[in-house]
Every structure is written in C-alpha cells, then in structure tokens.
Amino acid sequence: EDKVVQSPLSLVVHEGDTVTLNCSYEVTNFRSLLWYKQEKKAPTFLFMLTSSGIEKKSGRLSSILDKKELFSILNITATQTGDSAVYLCAVIHSDSWGKFQFGAGTQVVVTP
Amino acid sequence: DAGITQSPRHKVTETGTPVTLRCHQTENHRYMYWYRQDPGHGLRLIHYSYGVKDTDKGEVSDGYSVSRSKTEDFLLTLESATSSQTSVYFCAISERMAGEDNEQFFGPGTRLTVL
C-alpha cells in the first residue's frame, strides 16, 4: 500500500527558531513531491521537487528531496508567527498521473 | 489566484438526503479533484477527473459519485448522506504542460455537516 508519512505531527517553537519537517514516502511509482502550506483556508503551493539532491528555496523556506532514502525535508529558518500553519506534503504517482497522495500534515505553531 | 469556486460554501443536511457539491473553474485545466479533509487525516482523494466524462476513484470513494460534463464543472454527489461524511470538501485543479508536472490549485472549500 502506498504511504506518505509526515513527522512530527505537530510542534511548537518560538519566533526565530528553525523548523525542520519531514515527509517520507513509500510509493510504487514516484514522480514528484510537493509541499503546501495551509492556514485556516485552502492549501497554497510552496515547492515541487522531482530531482534528488537539488534544494529549492523561497525566502526563509527551503526543501530538498532524497529519492534514495525516500524522503523530503522542509526547513523554515528564523520563524515568524505568520509561519504558523499546517504543512502538507503530497506525492504525484507516475502510473496514474493526476493522482496526488497527501500526508496527514504537520501543525506548526510559532509563539512570540 | 486560480479561478476556482465551490458552491455551496456551507451546508447542513440530514442523514439520508442527497447532496451535490459543485466545483467551477475558469482556468481550462484538464485535471480536477475532490478531496475531503478531516482532523488527523490530511487531504484524502475522493475522485478525480482527467477530462470531460473521464473520472477515476481515489482512496475514499465509497458513498460518493462524480460527474464532469464540461471542462469547467466537476460535481460531487453524496447519494444518501451519512454523519461520517461530515467534513470539509476541497476541489482542486491542475494541468500538465509539455510533459511537466504542475501543482494543484485549491478552491476555498465547502464545510458540510450531516446531522
């Protein structure tokens, strides 16, 4: 059975801390992995990763994929209260394109 | 923001009644999806469509049916709603250009309560 597992399920940090979120997957036919941020509304796209070892960055957020060990990490440096959200990862299957499989998400709370 | 709307945005209904949720897009994207989101489960795929009249089941399709008669509209129907279908429902769209993957864009969600 295909699985996408995120860890931790939740965490609380102080402003200025660095956060590392993990997404591991067991998918028969992997194509790409995506990260989304969800506040009290619809998820918004952060990154798409297809190739192993290439870091993607956007401001204080960065992400990297390891296709050998089957995981991705999302880093948030110098956290701000606006980073409080649920972070979701999703895997696109290559054998039935269009099918996105999501993990359960990591709830991040950044306290002042 | 991608042009995706969902209707209704909120609905309360009773067990056993039929319910239809509508997703409408103005982006002319080929792929459309229905997800439900429940605490502790993230987003779970109900059904998706890869073209007009072309649909496939997701991981939690039991009790749900879909239809897509036009590119812009994707309907989700609960034939006989049950309390376990109380959830937030998200529609999403995506496209694939020149063999490259693209992200999904999400609608605002529909909060459905089945009493």
Short mmCIF file of C-alpha atoms in Angstrom, two decimals:
data_model
loop_
_atom_site.label_atom_id
_atom_site.label_comp_id
_atom_site.label_asym_id
_atom_site.label_seq_id
_atom_site.Cartn_x
_atom_site.Cartn_y
_atom_site.Cartn_z
CA GLU A 1 0.00 0.00 0.00
CA ASP A 2 1.35 3.43 -0.93
CA LYS A 3 2.04 5.69 2.03
CA VAL A 4 3.02 9.28 2.64
CA VAL A 5 4.01 9.92 6.26
CA GLN A 6 4.82 13.27 7.80
CA SER A 7 6.62 13.91 11.05
CA PRO A 8 6.30 15.33 13.55
CA LEU A 9 2.51 15.63 13.66
CA SER A 10 2.79 18.92 15.48
CA LEU A 11 5.33 21.20 17.10
CA VAL A 12 5.52 24.48 18.94
CA VAL A 13 8.51 26.79 18.51
CA HIS A 14 9.50 30.32 19.45
CA GLU A 15 9.92 33.08 16.93
CA GLY A 16 13.40 32.97 15.45
CA ASP A 17 13.79 29.20 15.79
CA THR A 18 14.50 26.91 12.85
CA VAL A 19 11.97 24.22 11.99
CA THR A 20 12.63 21.01 10.06
CA LEU A 21 9.67 18.99 8.79
CA ASN A 22 9.94 15.52 7.36
CA CYS A 23 7.93 13.74 4.67
CA SER A 24 8.72 10.12 3.93
CA TYR A 25 7.04 8.07 1.27
CA GLU A 26 6.59 4.52 0.09
CA VAL A 27 5.13 4.82 -3.36
CA THR A 28 5.40 2.26 -6.10
CA ASN A 29 5.73 4.74 -8.93
CA PHE A 30 7.02 8.10 -7.76
CA ARG A 31 7.08 11.14 -9.96
CA SER A 32 7.22 14.30 -7.86
CA LEU A 33 6.76 15.56 -4.31
CA LEU A 34 5.07 18.81 -3.38
CA TRP A 35 4.85 20.93 -0.24
CA TYR A 36 1.85 23.07 0.66
CA LYS A 37 1.08 25.50 3.47
CA GLN A 38 -2.44 25.56 4.88
CA GLU A 39 -3.69 28.26 7.19
CA LYS A 40 -7.39 28.47 8.04
CA LYS A 41 -8.32 28.03 4.41
CA ALA A 42 -7.25 26.22 1.24
CA PRO A 43 -3.68 24.90 0.87
CA THR A 44 -1.24 27.10 -1.02
CA PHE A 45 1.66 25.72 -3.01
CA LEU A 46 5.24 26.05 -1.76
CA PHE A 47 7.56 23.74 -3.69
CA MET A 48 7.65 20.92 -6.20
CA LEU A 49 10.61 18.51 -6.11
CA THR A 50 11.36 15.98 -8.79
CA SER A 51 15.12 15.52 -8.75
CA SER A 52 17.13 14.23 -5.85
CA GLY A 53 19.62 16.49 -4.08
CA ILE A 54 18.55 19.79 -5.61
CA GLU A 55 17.48 22.31 -2.97
CA LYS A 56 14.63 24.64 -3.70
CA LYS A 57 14.49 27.93 -1.80
CA SER A 58 11.99 30.69 -1.33
CA GLY A 59 12.94 33.28 1.23
CA ARG A 60 13.27 31.58 4.62
CA LEU A 61 11.84 28.30 3.32
CA SER A 62 13.83 25.59 1.62
CA SER A 63 13.24 21.98 0.68
CA ILE A 64 15.19 19.04 -0.63
CA LEU A 65 14.34 15.55 -1.87
CA ASP A 66 16.24 12.32 -1.31
CA LYS A 67 14.95 9.71 -3.77
CA LYS A 68 17.29 7.03 -2.50
CA GLU A 69 16.10 7.24 1.11
CA LEU A 70 12.57 8.23 0.03
CA PHE A 71 12.05 11.41 1.98
CA SER A 72 11.93 15.15 1.74
CA ILE A 73 12.52 17.85 4.32
CA LEU A 74 11.12 21.34 4.55
CA ASN A 75 13.15 23.87 6.51
CA ILE A 76 11.90 27.16 7.84
CA THR A 77 14.56 29.45 9.29
CA ALA A 78 14.05 32.50 11.52
CA THR A 79 10.43 31.53 12.07
CA GLN A 80 7.73 34.17 12.41
CA THR A 81 4.21 33.92 13.81
CA GLY A 82 2.93 34.08 10.23
CA ASP A 83 4.57 30.71 9.63
CA SER A 84 2.01 29.09 11.93
CA ALA A 85 0.09 26.69 9.72
CA VAL A 86 -0.34 23.07 8.73
CA TYR A 87 2.31 21.98 6.26
CA LEU A 88 1.26 19.25 3.86
CA CYS A 89 3.34 17.14 1.55
CA ALA A 90 1.95 15.26 -1.42
CA VAL A 91 3.32 12.74 -3.89
CA ILE A 92 2.35 12.51 -7.55
CA HIS A 93 2.13 8.95 -8.84
CA SER A 94 3.64 8.33 -12.25
CA ASP A 95 1.47 5.33 -13.10
CA SER A 96 -1.78 7.29 -12.88
CA TRP A 97 -0.84 10.86 -13.49
CA GLY A 98 -3.14 13.30 -11.87
CA LYS A 99 -3.27 11.33 -8.67
CA PHE A 100 -1.84 13.27 -5.74
CA GLN A 101 -1.48 11.47 -2.41
CA PHE A 102 -1.21 13.66 0.68
CA GLY A 103 0.32 13.06 4.07
CA ALA A 104 -1.60 13.92 7.26
CA GLY A 105 0.26 17.19 7.68
CA THR A 106 2.42 18.81 10.38
CA GLN A 107 0.86 21.50 12.55
CA VAL A 108 3.42 24.22 13.29
CA VAL A 109 2.72 26.83 15.96
CA VAL A 110 5.16 29.73 16.27
CA THR A 111 4.84 31.64 19.53
CA PRO A 112 6.01 35.25 20.01
CA ASP B 1 -5.29 33.23 -7.56
CA ALA B 2 -6.53 30.43 -9.79
CA GLY B 3 -10.18 30.84 -10.73
CA ILE B 4 -11.83 28.10 -8.73
CA THR B 5 -15.13 28.45 -6.94
CA GLN B 6 -17.09 25.98 -4.88
CA SER B 7 -20.75 26.03 -4.04
CA PRO B 8 -22.26 25.95 -1.57
CA ARG B 9 -19.58 27.10 0.88
CA HIS B 10 -21.51 25.78 3.86
CA LYS B 11 -24.26 23.21 4.06
CA VAL B 12 -26.11 21.45 6.83
CA THR B 13 -28.20 18.48 5.84
CA GLU B 14 -29.84 15.43 7.36
CA THR B 15 -28.81 11.81 7.17
CA GLY B 16 -30.21 10.07 4.12
CA THR B 17 -30.63 13.14 1.94
CA PRO B 18 -28.78 13.57 -1.37
CA VAL B 19 -26.22 16.36 -1.58
CA THR B 20 -24.40 17.78 -4.59
CA LEU B 21 -21.34 19.99 -4.34
CA ARG B 22 -20.18 21.99 -7.31
CA CYS B 23 -16.70 22.99 -8.37
CA HIS B 24 -16.30 25.53 -11.15
CA GLN B 25 -13.02 26.63 -12.76
CA THR B 26 -12.16 29.31 -15.26
CA GLU B 27 -8.60 28.11 -15.95
CA ASN B 28 -9.45 25.49 -18.56
CA HIS B 29 -7.34 22.95 -16.65
CA ARG B 30 -7.72 19.33 -17.63
CA TYR B 31 -7.49 17.73 -14.20
CA MET B 32 -9.99 18.27 -11.41
CA TYR B 33 -10.15 16.67 -7.97
CA TRP B 34 -12.37 16.29 -4.96
CA TYR B 35 -10.77 15.85 -1.53
CA ARG B 36 -12.12 15.65 1.95
CA GLN B 37 -10.16 16.92 4.93
CA ASP B 38 -10.66 15.61 8.44
CA PRO B 39 -8.53 16.14 11.55
CA GLY B 40 -5.56 13.78 11.60
CA HIS B 41 -6.05 12.63 8.01
CA GLY B 42 -4.78 15.47 5.87
CA LEU B 43 -6.37 15.59 2.44
CA ARG B 44 -7.84 12.36 1.13
CA LEU B 45 -8.71 11.97 -2.52
CA ILE B 46 -12.32 11.05 -3.24
CA HIS B 47 -12.45 11.13 -7.04
CA TYR B 48 -10.61 12.88 -9.78
CA SER B 49 -11.16 13.67 -13.43
CA TYR B 50 -8.64 13.74 -16.26
CA GLY B 51 -11.01 15.09 -18.88
CA VAL B 52 -14.65 15.56 -19.74
CA LYS B 53 -16.51 12.37 -18.84
CA ASP B 54 -13.23 10.76 -17.67
CA THR B 55 -13.11 10.11 -13.95
CA ASP B 56 -11.39 7.73 -11.56
CA LYS B 57 -11.73 6.74 -7.93
CA GLY B 58 -9.50 7.93 -5.16
CA GLU B 59 -8.79 6.33 -1.81
CA VAL B 60 -12.13 7.20 -0.13
CA SER B 61 -14.67 6.97 -2.96
CA ASP B 62 -17.33 4.82 -1.26
CA GLY B 63 -20.60 6.73 -0.90
CA TYR B 64 -19.59 9.37 -3.44
CA SER B 65 -20.11 9.79 -7.18
CA VAL B 66 -18.89 12.44 -9.57
CA SER B 67 -19.70 13.83 -12.97
CA ARG B 68 -17.92 16.07 -15.40
CA SER B 69 -19.93 17.05 -18.44
CA LYS B 70 -17.97 20.24 -19.15
CA THR B 71 -14.32 21.16 -18.69
CA GLU B 72 -15.18 23.84 -16.17
CA ASP B 73 -17.52 21.92 -13.85
CA PHE B 74 -16.92 18.93 -11.58
CA LEU B 75 -19.80 17.77 -9.41
CA LEU B 76 -19.55 15.63 -6.29
CA THR B 77 -22.70 13.83 -5.19
CA LEU B 78 -23.44 12.11 -1.92
CA GLU B 79 -26.36 9.88 -2.86
CA SER B 80 -27.50 9.39 0.71
CA ALA B 81 -25.51 11.46 3.18
CA THR B 82 -24.25 9.90 6.41
CA SER B 83 -22.78 11.53 9.51
CA SER B 84 -19.36 10.08 8.60
CA GLN B 85 -19.38 12.34 5.55
CA THR B 86 -19.34 15.44 7.72
CA SER B 87 -16.14 17.10 6.57
CA VAL B 88 -14.55 19.96 4.70
CA TYR B 89 -14.50 19.27 0.97
CA PHE B 90 -11.90 20.84 -1.29
CA CYS B 91 -11.89 20.94 -5.04
CA ALA B 92 -8.57 21.29 -6.85
CA ILE B 93 -7.37 21.69 -10.42
CA SER B 94 -4.09 21.07 -12.17
CA GLU B 95 -2.60 20.92 -15.62
CA ARG B 96 0.30 19.21 -17.26
CA MET B 97 2.17 21.17 -19.91
CA ALA B 98 4.71 19.64 -22.28
CA GLY B 99 5.15 16.61 -20.04
CA GLU B 100 5.96 18.69 -16.97
CA ASP B 101 4.09 18.30 -13.71
CA ASN B 102 2.32 21.27 -12.22
CA GLU B 103 0.96 21.92 -8.78
CA GLN B 104 -2.67 21.75 -7.79
CA PHE B 105 -4.65 24.89 -7.06
CA PHE B 106 -7.37 24.59 -4.46
CA GLY B 107 -10.81 26.04 -4.17
CA PRO B 108 -11.99 27.72 -0.95
CA GLY B 109 -13.64 24.59 0.44
CA THR B 110 -17.15 23.54 1.41
CA ARG B 111 -18.00 22.74 5.01
CA LEU B 112 -20.62 20.00 5.05
CA THR B 113 -22.40 18.91 8.21
CA VAL B 114 -24.64 15.85 8.17
CA LEU B 115 -26.92 15.62 11.19
#
